[in-house]
Amino acid sequence: MSLTTPSTVRELPPTTWGRVRQSRRVADKSMRIITASFTVIAISVLFWILGMLIVKGIGGLSFATFTQITPGPGSEGGGLANAIAGSVILTFLGIVVATPIGVLAGTYLAEYGKGSKLADLIRFINDILLSAPSILIGLFVYVILVEPVGGYSGWAGGVALGIIAIPVIVRTTEDMLRLVPGPLREAGAALGAPPSVVITSITWKAAKAGMVTGILLALARIAGETAPLIFTALNNNFWFSSNLMGGVSNLPVTIYMFASAPYENWQQLAWAGSLIITMSILLLSIIARRIVRGSK
């Protein structure tokens, strides 16, 4: 076996790195300019919307907005107290319906099902629900809850909002539980704890910040939904009954009705309601981000 001596090694011609580097620099700068430009456009549109809501909605905010009920057609004054209270109750009902179902389904997908065919089917259905138009969900709840009862109700509205929130909670719960290190589960199993105890005492505690964030994001998702409430809870200009039967006033439908009306007072209240919903969703998003950062 012969060895090649250094004198016999063929020298390769120098590589023209300058031309390659220059093209890469141009491509990199072009990509940076393009991405920065679209980022500026997106942020500009966001601040444009926020600015318009603040300018037009701040004039409709007053003490009466939060203490008086919605006015009748052509009347002056009034507020959004009944609509705000109705939205809070409907959103609360939706989260109460969605949270246990979403958390338990996400737990099954992450801990028990994993790669099984049933788990894959559930993920597929969950993705369909996640992207389904909310108006279809409203029609579905109308058929199964409104028509048989013979009238609109807050319970039907809460169920419709809960169905919209379930896929968000399922996806977030599964993703957060999958991030929990396996040795934590193994440590619990080594101590003799059954899988159910390991999940509730170890896995859920390790992922609780992310799971709470998912619930808050689902809450923000359903807070401004209008289409499903039109078919389920509808609306009214009075305080709703204690049993939530009949029309239940809420901010999204009130904004939709007031914004399309010819009365200036109603239009002003619609802008004020839009600002209230936007600020509420923004606050929920900030809280969710703070929870995530605190967990890190």
Tab-separated table of C-alpha atoms in Angstrom:
chain	number	residue	atom	x	y	z
A	1	MET	CA	0.000	0.000	0.000
A	2	SER	CA	1.567	3.243	-1.130
A	3	LEU	CA	1.190	6.522	0.616
A	4	THR	CA	0.712	9.757	-1.258
A	5	THR	CA	3.422	12.251	-0.483
A	6	PRO	CA	2.679	15.949	-0.099
A	7	SER	CA	4.587	16.697	-3.299
A	8	THR	CA	2.265	14.507	-5.331
A	9	VAL	CA	-0.982	16.061	-3.993
A	10	ARG	CA	-2.711	17.979	-6.730
A	11	GLU	CA	-3.475	21.537	-5.823
A	12	LEU	CA	-7.075	22.639	-6.446
A	13	PRO	CA	-7.746	26.051	-7.946
A	14	PRO	CA	-8.905	28.653	-5.462
A	15	THR	CA	-12.677	28.860	-5.048
A	16	THR	CA	-14.330	32.121	-5.977
A	17	TRP	CA	-15.979	32.686	-2.619
A	18	GLY	CA	-16.465	36.376	-3.213
A	19	ARG	CA	-19.132	35.892	-5.860
A	20	VAL	CA	-21.030	33.310	-3.757
A	21	ARG	CA	-20.921	35.467	-0.642
A	22	GLN	CA	-22.085	38.528	-2.527
A	23	SER	CA	-25.142	36.743	-3.888
A	24	ARG	CA	-25.937	35.441	-0.462
A	25	ARG	CA	-25.634	38.913	0.980
A	26	VAL	CA	-28.019	40.257	-1.639
A	27	ALA	CA	-30.509	37.446	-0.997
A	28	ASP	CA	-30.265	37.949	2.758
A	29	LYS	CA	-30.780	41.711	2.520
A	30	SER	CA	-33.686	41.259	0.121
A	31	MET	CA	-35.360	38.770	2.436
A	32	ARG	CA	-34.880	41.068	5.402
A	33	ILE	CA	-36.406	43.993	3.529
A	34	ILE	CA	-39.381	41.910	2.391
A	35	THR	CA	-40.103	40.448	5.829
A	36	ALA	CA	-39.636	43.803	7.556
A	37	SER	CA	-41.952	45.492	5.048
A	38	PHE	CA	-44.765	42.985	5.573
A	39	THR	CA	-44.245	43.170	9.340
A	40	VAL	CA	-44.615	46.937	9.220
A	41	ILE	CA	-47.771	46.551	7.097
A	42	ALA	CA	-49.306	44.077	9.551
A	43	ILE	CA	-48.460	46.225	12.569
A	44	SER	CA	-49.726	49.357	10.798
A	45	VAL	CA	-53.089	47.705	10.060
A	46	LEU	CA	-53.353	46.544	13.684
A	47	PHE	CA	-52.625	49.991	15.100
A	48	TRP	CA	-54.918	51.546	12.511
A	49	ILE	CA	-57.794	49.394	13.754
A	50	LEU	CA	-56.954	50.057	17.401
A	51	GLY	CA	-56.616	53.773	16.762
A	52	MET	CA	-59.952	53.926	14.969
A	53	LEU	CA	-61.654	52.039	17.796
A	54	ILE	CA	-60.144	54.330	20.416
A	55	VAL	CA	-60.985	57.541	18.553
A	56	LYS	CA	-64.583	56.568	17.765
A	57	GLY	CA	-65.295	54.427	20.812
A	58	ILE	CA	-63.895	56.580	23.596
A	59	GLY	CA	-66.659	59.132	23.075
A	60	GLY	CA	-69.324	56.546	23.849
A	61	LEU	CA	-67.750	55.419	27.128
A	62	SER	CA	-69.311	56.889	30.240
A	63	PHE	CA	-70.676	55.800	33.586
A	64	ALA	CA	-74.056	55.219	31.931
A	65	THR	CA	-72.487	52.808	29.452
A	66	PHE	CA	-71.798	50.348	32.266
A	67	THR	CA	-74.901	50.982	34.379
A	68	GLN	CA	-77.853	51.500	32.005
A	69	ILE	CA	-79.511	49.038	29.644
A	70	THR	CA	-79.530	49.380	25.881
A	71	PRO	CA	-81.910	52.096	24.611
A	72	GLY	CA	-84.845	51.585	22.312
A	73	PRO	CA	-84.945	52.688	18.655
A	74	GLY	CA	-84.554	56.440	18.268
A	75	SER	CA	-84.194	57.110	22.009
A	76	GLU	CA	-81.329	58.998	23.596
A	77	GLY	CA	-78.984	57.912	26.365
A	78	GLY	CA	-78.816	54.350	27.534
A	79	GLY	CA	-75.868	52.048	27.901
A	80	LEU	CA	-74.632	48.497	27.477
A	81	ALA	CA	-74.971	47.104	30.989
A	82	ASN	CA	-77.322	44.257	30.070
A	83	ALA	CA	-75.250	43.377	26.981
A	84	ILE	CA	-72.000	43.328	28.968
A	85	ALA	CA	-73.516	41.143	31.693
A	86	GLY	CA	-75.010	38.799	29.097
A	87	SER	CA	-71.688	38.433	27.282
A	88	VAL	CA	-69.905	37.633	30.547
A	89	ILE	CA	-72.454	34.958	31.418
A	90	LEU	CA	-72.484	33.381	27.940
A	91	THR	CA	-68.684	33.352	27.765
A	92	PHE	CA	-68.496	31.843	31.255
A	93	LEU	CA	-70.961	29.124	30.264
A	94	GLY	CA	-68.952	28.390	27.138
A	95	ILE	CA	-65.711	27.988	29.086
A	96	VAL	CA	-67.425	25.841	31.733
A	97	VAL	CA	-68.653	23.528	28.970
A	98	ALA	CA	-65.367	23.480	27.038
A	99	THR	CA	-62.723	23.253	29.786
A	100	PRO	CA	-63.372	19.760	31.219
A	101	ILE	CA	-64.013	18.261	27.782
A	102	GLY	CA	-60.991	19.938	26.206
A	103	VAL	CA	-58.591	19.166	29.049
A	104	LEU	CA	-59.615	15.513	29.333
A	105	ALA	CA	-59.557	14.996	25.553
A	106	GLY	CA	-56.129	16.619	25.293
A	107	THR	CA	-54.914	14.463	28.177
A	108	TYR	CA	-56.116	11.308	26.425
A	109	LEU	CA	-54.331	12.273	23.204
A	110	ALA	CA	-51.047	13.057	24.987
A	111	GLU	CA	-50.981	10.348	27.661
A	112	TYR	CA	-53.161	7.406	26.669
A	113	GLY	CA	-53.917	7.473	22.955
A	114	LYS	CA	-50.655	8.872	21.579
A	115	GLY	CA	-50.180	7.145	18.209
A	116	SER	CA	-53.342	5.008	18.177
A	117	LYS	CA	-55.854	5.138	15.331
A	118	LEU	CA	-58.550	6.479	17.634
A	119	ALA	CA	-56.255	9.325	18.682
A	120	ASP	CA	-55.500	10.133	15.053
A	121	LEU	CA	-59.240	10.229	14.311
A	122	ILE	CA	-59.851	12.541	17.274
A	123	ARG	CA	-57.061	14.876	16.136
A	124	PHE	CA	-58.529	14.947	12.634
A	125	ILE	CA	-62.009	15.825	13.934
A	126	ASN	CA	-60.511	18.408	16.281
A	127	ASP	CA	-58.701	20.082	13.381
A	128	ILE	CA	-61.973	20.218	11.441
A	129	LEU	CA	-63.735	21.863	14.396
A	130	LEU	CA	-60.836	24.267	14.826
A	131	SER	CA	-61.279	25.589	11.298
A	132	ALA	CA	-65.076	25.225	11.010
A	133	PRO	CA	-67.048	28.446	10.435
A	134	SER	CA	-68.729	29.546	13.644
A	135	ILE	CA	-72.032	30.111	11.855
A	136	LEU	CA	-72.254	26.379	11.101
A	137	ILE	CA	-71.808	25.606	14.786
A	138	GLY	CA	-74.572	28.085	15.554
A	139	LEU	CA	-76.891	26.359	13.090
A	140	PHE	CA	-76.024	22.968	14.586
A	141	VAL	CA	-76.880	24.108	18.117
A	142	TYR	CA	-80.033	25.776	16.793
A	143	VAL	CA	-81.228	22.438	15.427
A	144	ILE	CA	-80.447	20.393	18.535
A	145	LEU	CA	-81.273	22.888	21.328
A	146	VAL	CA	-83.310	25.850	20.070
A	147	GLU	CA	-85.899	24.140	17.857
A	148	PRO	CA	-86.765	21.322	20.295
A	149	VAL	CA	-87.198	23.793	23.180
A	150	GLY	CA	-89.164	26.219	21.046
A	151	GLY	CA	-87.162	29.371	21.763
A	152	TYR	CA	-83.782	31.003	22.126
A	153	SER	CA	-81.855	30.680	25.370
A	154	GLY	CA	-78.565	31.538	27.000
A	155	TRP	CA	-77.921	27.842	27.549
A	156	ALA	CA	-77.881	27.240	23.802
A	157	GLY	CA	-75.543	30.204	23.363
A	158	GLY	CA	-73.181	28.837	26.001
A	159	VAL	CA	-73.129	25.411	24.338
A	160	ALA	CA	-72.366	26.982	20.945
A	161	LEU	CA	-69.484	28.997	22.379
A	162	GLY	CA	-68.245	25.926	24.233
A	163	ILE	CA	-68.096	23.890	21.015
A	164	ILE	CA	-65.989	26.649	19.440
A	165	ALA	CA	-63.623	26.715	22.441
A	166	ILE	CA	-63.158	22.946	22.788
A	167	PRO	CA	-60.707	22.436	19.871
A	168	VAL	CA	-58.480	25.273	21.098
A	169	ILE	CA	-58.234	23.771	24.579
A	170	VAL	CA	-57.702	20.243	23.220
A	171	ARG	CA	-54.838	21.306	20.971
A	172	THR	CA	-53.146	23.445	23.637
A	173	THR	CA	-53.513	20.810	26.354
A	174	GLU	CA	-52.037	18.080	24.175
A	175	ASP	CA	-49.110	20.244	23.090
A	176	MET	CA	-48.318	21.330	26.650
A	177	LEU	CA	-48.480	17.792	28.031
A	178	ARG	CA	-46.178	16.539	25.288
A	179	LEU	CA	-43.571	19.074	26.444
A	180	VAL	CA	-43.414	17.526	29.922
A	181	PRO	CA	-40.185	15.456	30.191
A	182	GLY	CA	-40.648	11.700	30.233
A	183	PRO	CA	-38.413	11.161	33.317
A	184	LEU	CA	-41.025	12.963	35.436
A	185	ARG	CA	-43.602	10.342	34.511
A	186	GLU	CA	-41.067	7.559	35.036
A	187	ALA	CA	-40.219	8.895	38.491
A	188	GLY	CA	-43.879	8.796	39.495
A	189	ALA	CA	-44.310	5.298	38.086
A	190	ALA	CA	-41.166	4.153	39.939
A	191	LEU	CA	-42.770	5.204	43.223
A	192	GLY	CA	-45.717	2.932	42.457
A	193	ALA	CA	-48.222	5.593	41.444
A	194	PRO	CA	-50.811	4.525	38.844
A	195	PRO	CA	-50.974	6.467	35.563
A	196	SER	CA	-53.992	8.476	36.700
A	197	VAL	CA	-52.137	9.739	39.778
A	198	VAL	CA	-49.018	10.499	37.727
A	199	ILE	CA	-51.110	12.582	35.322
A	200	THR	CA	-53.071	14.534	37.926
A	201	SER	CA	-50.268	15.022	40.449
A	202	ILE	CA	-47.205	15.408	38.218
A	203	THR	CA	-47.974	15.962	34.536
A	204	TRP	CA	-50.824	18.434	34.987
A	205	LYS	CA	-48.860	20.413	37.568
A	206	ALA	CA	-45.841	20.623	35.270
A	207	ALA	CA	-47.974	21.843	32.353
A	208	LYS	CA	-50.550	23.916	34.263
A	209	ALA	CA	-49.220	27.276	33.027
A	210	GLY	CA	-49.580	26.253	29.383
A	211	MET	CA	-52.967	24.668	29.981
A	212	VAL	CA	-54.291	27.808	31.690
A	213	THR	CA	-52.935	29.832	28.785
A	214	GLY	CA	-54.891	27.646	26.367
A	215	ILE	CA	-58.078	28.209	28.355
A	216	LEU	CA	-57.513	31.981	28.316
A	217	LEU	CA	-56.875	31.907	24.568
A	218	ALA	CA	-60.100	29.964	24.070
A	219	LEU	CA	-61.870	32.548	26.227
A	220	ALA	CA	-60.540	35.330	24.017
A	221	ARG	CA	-61.546	33.328	20.940
A	222	ILE	CA	-65.229	33.116	21.890
A	223	ALA	CA	-65.595	36.516	23.564
A	224	GLY	CA	-66.354	38.286	20.298
A	225	GLU	CA	-68.280	35.617	18.410
A	226	THR	CA	-71.462	36.913	16.818
A	227	ALA	CA	-72.767	34.367	14.280
A	228	PRO	CA	-73.447	31.462	16.691
A	229	LEU	CA	-75.234	33.765	19.155
A	230	ILE	CA	-77.612	35.037	16.467
A	231	PHE	CA	-78.988	31.482	16.116
A	232	THR	CA	-78.918	30.555	19.806
A	233	ALA	CA	-79.124	33.424	22.336
A	234	LEU	CA	-80.267	36.139	19.916
A	235	ASN	CA	-80.608	39.481	21.767
A	236	ASN	CA	-82.977	41.904	23.529
A	237	ASN	CA	-82.972	45.410	24.984
A	238	PHE	CA	-83.815	44.335	28.529
A	239	TRP	CA	-82.296	42.357	31.359
A	240	PHE	CA	-82.426	38.628	30.711
A	241	SER	CA	-84.379	36.262	32.928
A	242	SER	CA	-82.694	34.321	35.703
A	243	ASN	CA	-83.279	30.989	33.938
A	244	LEU	CA	-81.621	32.349	30.765
A	245	MET	CA	-84.622	31.360	28.647
A	246	GLY	CA	-85.627	33.675	25.828
A	247	GLY	CA	-83.306	36.140	24.190
A	248	VAL	CA	-80.185	37.043	26.142
A	249	SER	CA	-78.556	40.386	25.417
A	250	ASN	CA	-74.869	40.241	24.517
A	251	LEU	CA	-72.253	42.607	23.156
A	252	PRO	CA	-71.443	40.982	19.781
A	253	VAL	CA	-75.031	40.853	18.536
A	254	THR	CA	-75.770	44.281	20.034
A	255	ILE	CA	-72.813	45.751	18.145
A	256	TYR	CA	-73.989	44.110	14.937
A	257	MET	CA	-77.518	45.483	15.318
A	258	PHE	CA	-76.529	48.954	16.525
A	259	ALA	CA	-73.811	49.462	13.901
A	260	SER	CA	-76.235	48.770	11.036
A	261	ALA	CA	-78.989	50.990	12.474
A	262	PRO	CA	-79.602	54.574	11.272
A	263	TYR	CA	-79.641	56.000	14.814
A	264	GLU	CA	-76.551	57.985	15.813
A	265	ASN	CA	-76.903	57.024	19.472
A	266	TRP	CA	-76.911	53.329	18.608
A	267	GLN	CA	-73.888	53.719	16.341
A	268	GLN	CA	-71.964	55.469	19.121
A	269	LEU	CA	-72.797	52.663	21.533
A	270	ALA	CA	-71.705	50.126	18.902
A	271	TRP	CA	-68.269	51.767	18.739
A	272	ALA	CA	-68.081	51.804	22.537
A	273	GLY	CA	-69.009	48.106	22.690
A	274	SER	CA	-66.392	47.270	20.065
A	275	LEU	CA	-63.752	49.059	22.113
A	276	ILE	CA	-64.801	47.200	25.267
A	277	ILE	CA	-64.552	43.801	23.560
A	278	THR	CA	-61.210	44.648	21.945
A	279	MET	CA	-59.674	45.840	25.202
A	280	SER	CA	-60.998	42.757	27.027
A	281	ILE	CA	-59.472	40.387	24.475
A	282	LEU	CA	-56.200	42.351	24.547
A	283	LEU	CA	-56.129	42.085	28.342
A	284	LEU	CA	-56.723	38.323	28.210
A	285	SER	CA	-53.904	37.918	25.669
A	286	ILE	CA	-51.521	39.908	27.868
A	287	ILE	CA	-52.430	37.795	30.899
A	288	ALA	CA	-51.843	34.607	28.895
A	289	ARG	CA	-48.395	35.791	27.794
A	290	ARG	CA	-47.500	36.780	31.344
A	291	ILE	CA	-48.456	33.316	32.582
A	292	VAL	CA	-46.248	31.679	29.937
A	293	ARG	CA	-43.312	33.934	30.725
A	294	GLY	CA	-43.755	33.350	34.432
A	295	SER	CA	-43.657	29.587	33.930
A	296	LYS	CA	-40.443	29.876	31.918
